[in-house]
Short mmCIF file of C-alpha atoms in Angstrom, two decimals:
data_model
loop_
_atom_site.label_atom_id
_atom_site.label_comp_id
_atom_site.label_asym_id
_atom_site.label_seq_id
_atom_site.Cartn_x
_atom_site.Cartn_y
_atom_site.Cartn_z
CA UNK A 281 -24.12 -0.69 13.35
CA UNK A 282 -22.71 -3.89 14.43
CA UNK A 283 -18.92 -4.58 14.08
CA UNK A 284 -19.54 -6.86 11.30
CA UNK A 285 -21.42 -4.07 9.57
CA UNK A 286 -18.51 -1.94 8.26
CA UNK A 287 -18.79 -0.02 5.08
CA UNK A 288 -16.42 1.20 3.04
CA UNK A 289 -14.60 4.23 5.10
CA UNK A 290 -13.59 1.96 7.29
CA UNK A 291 -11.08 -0.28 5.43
CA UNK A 292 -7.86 2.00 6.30
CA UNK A 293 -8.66 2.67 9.81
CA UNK A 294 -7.56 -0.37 10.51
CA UNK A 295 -5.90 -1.93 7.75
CA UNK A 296 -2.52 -3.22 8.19
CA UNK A 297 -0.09 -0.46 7.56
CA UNK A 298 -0.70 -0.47 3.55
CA UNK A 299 -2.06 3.07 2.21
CA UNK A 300 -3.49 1.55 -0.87
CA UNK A 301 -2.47 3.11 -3.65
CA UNK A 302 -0.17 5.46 -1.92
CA UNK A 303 2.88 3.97 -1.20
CA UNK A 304 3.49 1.98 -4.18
CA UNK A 305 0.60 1.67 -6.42
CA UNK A 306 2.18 -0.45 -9.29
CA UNK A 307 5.09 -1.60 -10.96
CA UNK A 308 6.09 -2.80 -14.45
CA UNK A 309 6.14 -5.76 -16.29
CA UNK A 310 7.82 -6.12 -19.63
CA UNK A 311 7.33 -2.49 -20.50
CA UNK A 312 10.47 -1.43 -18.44
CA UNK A 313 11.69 -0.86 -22.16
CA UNK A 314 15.33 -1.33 -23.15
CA UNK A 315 15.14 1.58 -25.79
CA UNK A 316 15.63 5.11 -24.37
CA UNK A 317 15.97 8.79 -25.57
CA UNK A 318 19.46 8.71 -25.29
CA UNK A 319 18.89 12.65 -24.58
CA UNK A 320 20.08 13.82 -21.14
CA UNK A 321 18.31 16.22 -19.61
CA UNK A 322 19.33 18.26 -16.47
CA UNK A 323 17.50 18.72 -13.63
CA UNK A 324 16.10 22.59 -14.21
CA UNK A 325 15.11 21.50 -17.83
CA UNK A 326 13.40 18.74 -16.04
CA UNK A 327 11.83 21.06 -13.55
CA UNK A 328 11.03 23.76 -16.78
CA UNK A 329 9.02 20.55 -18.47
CA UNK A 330 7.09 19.88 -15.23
CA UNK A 331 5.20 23.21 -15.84
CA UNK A 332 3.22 21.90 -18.68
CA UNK A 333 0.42 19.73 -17.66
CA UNK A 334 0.01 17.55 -19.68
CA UNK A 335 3.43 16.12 -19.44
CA UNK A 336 3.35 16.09 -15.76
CA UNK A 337 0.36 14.28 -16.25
CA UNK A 338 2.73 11.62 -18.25
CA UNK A 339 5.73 11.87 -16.12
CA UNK A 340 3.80 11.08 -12.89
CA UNK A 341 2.32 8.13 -14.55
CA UNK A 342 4.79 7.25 -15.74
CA UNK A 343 7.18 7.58 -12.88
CA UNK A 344 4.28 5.85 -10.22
CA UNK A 345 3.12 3.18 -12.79
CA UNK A 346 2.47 3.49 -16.74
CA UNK A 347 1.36 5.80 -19.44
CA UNK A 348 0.85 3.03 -21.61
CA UNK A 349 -2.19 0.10 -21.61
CA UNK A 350 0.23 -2.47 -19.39
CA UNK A 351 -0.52 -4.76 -16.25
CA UNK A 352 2.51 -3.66 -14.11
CA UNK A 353 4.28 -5.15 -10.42
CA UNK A 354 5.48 -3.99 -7.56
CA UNK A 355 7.20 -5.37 -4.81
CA UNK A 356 8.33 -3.84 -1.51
CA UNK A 357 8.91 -4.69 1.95
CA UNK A 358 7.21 -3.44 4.80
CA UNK A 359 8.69 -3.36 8.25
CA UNK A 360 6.01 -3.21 11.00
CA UNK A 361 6.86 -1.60 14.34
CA UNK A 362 4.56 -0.88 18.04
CA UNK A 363 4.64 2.63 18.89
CA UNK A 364 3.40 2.96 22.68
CA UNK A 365 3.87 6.56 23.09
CA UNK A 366 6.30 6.35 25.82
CA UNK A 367 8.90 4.05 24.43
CA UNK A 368 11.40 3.23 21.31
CA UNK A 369 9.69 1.64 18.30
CA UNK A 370 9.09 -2.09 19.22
CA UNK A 371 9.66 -4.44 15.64
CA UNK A 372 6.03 -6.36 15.38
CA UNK A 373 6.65 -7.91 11.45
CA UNK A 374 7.87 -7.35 8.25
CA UNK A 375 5.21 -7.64 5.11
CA UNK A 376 6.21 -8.98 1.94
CA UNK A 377 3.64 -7.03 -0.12
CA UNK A 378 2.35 -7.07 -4.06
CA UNK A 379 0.49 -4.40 -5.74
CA UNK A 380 -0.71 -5.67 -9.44
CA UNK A 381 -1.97 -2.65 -11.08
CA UNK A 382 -3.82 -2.94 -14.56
CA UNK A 383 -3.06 0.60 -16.69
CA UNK A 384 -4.35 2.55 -19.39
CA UNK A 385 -4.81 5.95 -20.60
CA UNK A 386 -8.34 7.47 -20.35
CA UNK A 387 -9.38 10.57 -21.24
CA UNK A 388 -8.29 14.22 -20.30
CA UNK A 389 -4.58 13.62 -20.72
CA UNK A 390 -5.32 10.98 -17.26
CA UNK A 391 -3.34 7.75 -17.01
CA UNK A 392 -6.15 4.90 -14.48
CA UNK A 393 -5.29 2.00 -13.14
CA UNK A 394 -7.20 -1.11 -11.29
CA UNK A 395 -5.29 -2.03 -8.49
CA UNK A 396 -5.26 -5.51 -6.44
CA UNK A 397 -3.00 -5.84 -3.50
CA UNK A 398 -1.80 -8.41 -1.22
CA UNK A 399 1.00 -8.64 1.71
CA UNK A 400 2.34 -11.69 3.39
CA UNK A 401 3.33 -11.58 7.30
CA UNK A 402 7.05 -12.65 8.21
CA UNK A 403 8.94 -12.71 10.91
CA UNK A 404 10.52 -9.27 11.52
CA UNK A 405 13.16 -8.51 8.63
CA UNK A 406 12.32 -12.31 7.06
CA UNK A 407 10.96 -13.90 4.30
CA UNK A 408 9.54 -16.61 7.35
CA UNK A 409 5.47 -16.58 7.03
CA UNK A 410 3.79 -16.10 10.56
CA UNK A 411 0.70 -18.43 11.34
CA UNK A 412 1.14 -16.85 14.84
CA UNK A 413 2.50 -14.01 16.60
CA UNK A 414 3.07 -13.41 19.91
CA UNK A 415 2.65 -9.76 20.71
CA UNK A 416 5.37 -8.31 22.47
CA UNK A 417 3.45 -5.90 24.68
CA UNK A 418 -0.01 -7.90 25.70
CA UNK A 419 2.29 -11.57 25.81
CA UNK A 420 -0.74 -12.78 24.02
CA UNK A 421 -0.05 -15.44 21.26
CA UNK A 422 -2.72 -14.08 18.11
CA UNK A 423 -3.56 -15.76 15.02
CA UNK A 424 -2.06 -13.71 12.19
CA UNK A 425 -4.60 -12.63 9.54
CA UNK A 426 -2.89 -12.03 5.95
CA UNK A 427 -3.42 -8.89 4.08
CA UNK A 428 -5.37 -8.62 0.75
CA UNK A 429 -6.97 -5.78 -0.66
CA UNK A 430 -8.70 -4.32 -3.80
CA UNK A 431 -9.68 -4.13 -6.45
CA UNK A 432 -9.12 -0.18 -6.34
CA UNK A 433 -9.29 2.27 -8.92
CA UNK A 434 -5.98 4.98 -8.85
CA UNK A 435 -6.54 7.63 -11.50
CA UNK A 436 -3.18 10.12 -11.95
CA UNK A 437 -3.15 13.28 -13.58
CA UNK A 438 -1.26 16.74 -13.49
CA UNK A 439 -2.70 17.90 -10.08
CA UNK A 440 -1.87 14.38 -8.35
CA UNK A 441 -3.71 11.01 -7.93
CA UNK A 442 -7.39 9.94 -6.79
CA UNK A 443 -7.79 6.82 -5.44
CA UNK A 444 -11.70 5.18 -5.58
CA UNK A 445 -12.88 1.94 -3.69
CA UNK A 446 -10.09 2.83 -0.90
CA UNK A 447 -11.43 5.83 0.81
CA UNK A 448 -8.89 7.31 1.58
CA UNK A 449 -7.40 9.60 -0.54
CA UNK A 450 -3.73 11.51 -1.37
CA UNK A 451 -2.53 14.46 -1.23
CA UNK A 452 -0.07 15.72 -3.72
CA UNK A 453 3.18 17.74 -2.33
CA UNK A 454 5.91 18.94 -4.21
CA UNK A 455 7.06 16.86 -7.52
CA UNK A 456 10.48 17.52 -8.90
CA UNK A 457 13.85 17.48 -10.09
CA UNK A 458 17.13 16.70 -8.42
CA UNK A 459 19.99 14.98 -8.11
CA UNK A 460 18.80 13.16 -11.72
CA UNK A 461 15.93 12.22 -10.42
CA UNK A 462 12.27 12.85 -11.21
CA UNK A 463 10.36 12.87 -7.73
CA UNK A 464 6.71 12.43 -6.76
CA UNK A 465 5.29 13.17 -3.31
CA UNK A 466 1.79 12.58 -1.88
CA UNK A 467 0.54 12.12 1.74
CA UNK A 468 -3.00 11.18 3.29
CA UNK A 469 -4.43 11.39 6.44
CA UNK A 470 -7.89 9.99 8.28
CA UNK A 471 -9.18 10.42 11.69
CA UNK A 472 -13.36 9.10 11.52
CA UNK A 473 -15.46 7.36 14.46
CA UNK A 474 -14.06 3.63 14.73
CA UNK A 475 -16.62 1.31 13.49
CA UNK A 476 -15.73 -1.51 15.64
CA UNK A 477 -17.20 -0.69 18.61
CA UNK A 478 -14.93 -0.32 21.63
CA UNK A 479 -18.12 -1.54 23.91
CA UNK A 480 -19.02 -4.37 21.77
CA UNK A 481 -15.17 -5.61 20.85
CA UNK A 482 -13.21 -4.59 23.72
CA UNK A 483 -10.34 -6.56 22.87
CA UNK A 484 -10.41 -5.92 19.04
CA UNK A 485 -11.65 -2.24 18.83
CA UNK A 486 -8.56 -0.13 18.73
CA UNK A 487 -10.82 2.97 20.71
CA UNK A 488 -13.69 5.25 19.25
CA UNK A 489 -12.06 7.21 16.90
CA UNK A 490 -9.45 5.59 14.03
CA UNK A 491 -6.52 6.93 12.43
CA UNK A 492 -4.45 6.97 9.70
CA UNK A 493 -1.47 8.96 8.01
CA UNK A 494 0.85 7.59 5.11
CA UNK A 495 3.80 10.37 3.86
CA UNK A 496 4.97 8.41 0.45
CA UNK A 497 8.04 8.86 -2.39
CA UNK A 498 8.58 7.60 -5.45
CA UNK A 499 11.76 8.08 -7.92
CA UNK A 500 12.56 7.68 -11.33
CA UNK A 501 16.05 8.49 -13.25
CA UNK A 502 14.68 11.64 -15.39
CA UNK A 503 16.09 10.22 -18.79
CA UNK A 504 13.16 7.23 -18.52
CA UNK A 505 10.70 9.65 -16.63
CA UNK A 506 10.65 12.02 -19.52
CA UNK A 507 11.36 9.53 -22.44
CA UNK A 508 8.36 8.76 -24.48
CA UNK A 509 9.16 5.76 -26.14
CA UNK A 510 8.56 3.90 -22.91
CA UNK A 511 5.44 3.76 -21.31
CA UNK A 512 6.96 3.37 -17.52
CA UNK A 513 10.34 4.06 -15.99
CA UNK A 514 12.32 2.12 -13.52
CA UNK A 515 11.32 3.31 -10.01
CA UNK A 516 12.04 3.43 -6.39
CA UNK A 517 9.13 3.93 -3.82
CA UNK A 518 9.77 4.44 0.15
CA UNK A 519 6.63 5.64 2.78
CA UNK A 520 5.57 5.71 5.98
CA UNK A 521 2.53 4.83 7.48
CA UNK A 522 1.14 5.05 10.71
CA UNK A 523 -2.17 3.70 12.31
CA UNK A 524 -4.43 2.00 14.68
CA UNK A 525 -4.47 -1.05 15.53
CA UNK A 526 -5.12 -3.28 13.65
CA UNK A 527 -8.35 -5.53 15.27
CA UNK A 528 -6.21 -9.41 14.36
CA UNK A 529 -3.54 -8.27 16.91
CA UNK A 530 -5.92 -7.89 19.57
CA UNK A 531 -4.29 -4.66 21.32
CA UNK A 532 -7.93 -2.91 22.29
CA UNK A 533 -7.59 0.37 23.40
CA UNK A 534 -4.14 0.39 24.05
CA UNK A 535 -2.44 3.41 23.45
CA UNK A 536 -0.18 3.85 20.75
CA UNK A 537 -0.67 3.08 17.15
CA UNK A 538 1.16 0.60 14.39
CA UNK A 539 4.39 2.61 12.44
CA UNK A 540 5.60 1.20 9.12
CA UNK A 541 7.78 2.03 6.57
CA UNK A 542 8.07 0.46 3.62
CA UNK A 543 10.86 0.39 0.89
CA UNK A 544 9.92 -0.92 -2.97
CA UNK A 545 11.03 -0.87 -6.66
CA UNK A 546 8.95 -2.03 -9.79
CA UNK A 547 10.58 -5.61 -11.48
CA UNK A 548 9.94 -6.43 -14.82
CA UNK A 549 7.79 -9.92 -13.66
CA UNK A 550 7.37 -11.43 -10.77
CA UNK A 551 10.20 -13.29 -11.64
CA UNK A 552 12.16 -10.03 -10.00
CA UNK A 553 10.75 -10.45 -6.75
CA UNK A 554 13.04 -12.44 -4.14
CA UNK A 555 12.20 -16.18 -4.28
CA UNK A 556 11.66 -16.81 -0.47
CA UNK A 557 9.00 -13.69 -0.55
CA UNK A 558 6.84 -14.46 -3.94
CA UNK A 559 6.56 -17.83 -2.35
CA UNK A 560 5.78 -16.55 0.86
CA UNK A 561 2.88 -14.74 -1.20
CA UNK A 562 1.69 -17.45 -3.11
CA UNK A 563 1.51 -19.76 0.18
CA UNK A 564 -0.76 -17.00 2.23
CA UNK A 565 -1.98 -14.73 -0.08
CA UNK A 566 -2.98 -17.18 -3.72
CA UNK A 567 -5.98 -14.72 -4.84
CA UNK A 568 -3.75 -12.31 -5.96
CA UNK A 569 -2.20 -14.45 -8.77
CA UNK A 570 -5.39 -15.36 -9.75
CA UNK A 571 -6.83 -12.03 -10.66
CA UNK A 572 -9.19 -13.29 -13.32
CA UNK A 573 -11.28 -14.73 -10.41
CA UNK A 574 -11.14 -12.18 -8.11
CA UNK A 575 -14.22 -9.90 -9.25
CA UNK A 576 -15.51 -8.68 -6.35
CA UNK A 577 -14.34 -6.17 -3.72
CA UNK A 578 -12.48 -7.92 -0.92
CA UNK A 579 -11.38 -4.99 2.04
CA UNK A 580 -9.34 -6.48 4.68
CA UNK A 581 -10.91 -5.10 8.10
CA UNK A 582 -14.78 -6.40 7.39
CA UNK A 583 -13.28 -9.88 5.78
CA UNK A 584 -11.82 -10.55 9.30
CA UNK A 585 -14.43 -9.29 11.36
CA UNK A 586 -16.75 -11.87 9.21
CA UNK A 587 -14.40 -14.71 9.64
CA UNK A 588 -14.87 -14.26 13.45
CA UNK A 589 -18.65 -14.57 13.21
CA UNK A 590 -17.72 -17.75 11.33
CA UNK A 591 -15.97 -19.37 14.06
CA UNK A 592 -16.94 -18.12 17.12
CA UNK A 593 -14.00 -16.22 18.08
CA UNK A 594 -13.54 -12.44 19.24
#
């Protein structure tokens, strides 16, 4: 297998820093609902509901994106560090990133959605789009290589969340009550032989083996999570990732690995997300807006390797 010849597994290995469908896999659009309950519930009723399964089923949907049939946003922003091994974290880039998640209910009391994603480069803590970067340990000026991904299918249910088309899937931990807040927690992890070749992309190949870990949060107030005359509750999302190198920055073997966290809320439209970013987005990353056209799988690592082959460069 060639480096160009990359299947499926091998998206996240090297993707850049976005566990899709972990960290935030949607957010909402108009069904952030005024109405509400009006019922306050405390936190060990909360926890007491949680035991039923089919409403945890609900909650986590709707908590991480909808219970209802709803196309739903989220926005976050994704601070991108070096970790050497043998030094502080060195800032890299921030990410102005978009998950647009289409929901509905399907059947054993399961909540699916179809997931695109899409994350814009800045200049660390910015809303200024990179074409270039100059990487802070190599010296090397790289061309930057925007991030789209999807589409994925996310399926949630009482036991936690599947994700399809992404490879890579969660874990659920602990979800709760506290502090007035409904929590969900899932983490992933992936260690499989790197298939760009270290002896056939020296420079790109981040070594033989590839890694991946994500640890991910997301919170809603537990009035919306557990009132069902709204479909999906306002919510906060914060992860960490951490991975290989991605092949665009051109690190090779180098030891260390990329560390990101990542901090997010749903908005109601994409009228909610900051203007600077969504137009950072629509400069570098245009697919996403036009969903109706984008049919068929597009994975991040492979599409770069290809547009090397197309111009020559490695």
């Amino acid at each position: 297998m060639t480096g160009f010849d990359i299947t499926r597994r091998s998206i996240l290995s090297n993707a850049p820093l976005v566990a899709a469908g972990l960290g935030g896999l949607s957010a909402s659009t108009g069904a952030l609902a005024t109405a509400r309950s009006g019922k306050s519930i405390s936190d060990a009723r909360a926890n007491e509901l949680l035991g039923d399964p089919v409403t945890r089923a609900r909650v986590r949907a709707r908590v991480m994106g909808s219970c209802g049939t709803e196309t739903v946003y989220f926005f976050y922003r994704l601070s991108i560090y070096g970790y050497s091994e043998d030094d502080n974290l060195v800032p890299f880039f921030t990410m102005n990133h978009l998950s647009v998640s289409e929901w509905r209910p399907v059947a054993d009391d399961k909540y699916q959605s179809k997931v695109f994603e899409c994350g814009a480069y800045c200049a660390f803590d910015t809303d200024e789009p990179l074409e270039e970067w100059k990487n802070p340990f190599t010296g090397e000026t790289r061309k930057v290589w925007h991030f789209l991904g999807g589409p994925f299918t996310v399926t949630v249910g009482a036991d936690g969340v599947e994700a399809r088309g992404a490879e890579l899937n969660p874990r659920p931990l602990r979800m709760e009550a506290f502090g007035g807040k409904v929590f969900t927690n899932t983490t992933a992890s992936m260690k499989m032989p790197n298939p760009i070749k270290p002896a056939e992309y020296p420079k790109l190949s981040s070594g033989p083996v590839s890694y991946w870990d994500t640890i991910s949060t997301m919170a809603s107030p537990i009035d919306q999570a557990f009132d069902d005359t709204i479909t999906s509750a306002d919510s906060f999302s914060q992860f960490q990732n951490m991975g290989s190198w991605h092949p665009w920055m051109g690190m090779g073997a180098r030891p260390g690995r990329n560390y990101g966290r990542a901090v997010g809320a749903k908005v109601r439209s994409l009228d909610g997300i900051p203007p600077a970013a969504l137009k950072s987005m629509q400069t570098h990353t245009p697919r996403i807006f036009d969903r109706a056209n984008w049919t068929a799988p597009y994975f991040d690592v492979p599409e770069y390797m290809k547009s090397l082959k197309t111009d020559g460069k490695r």
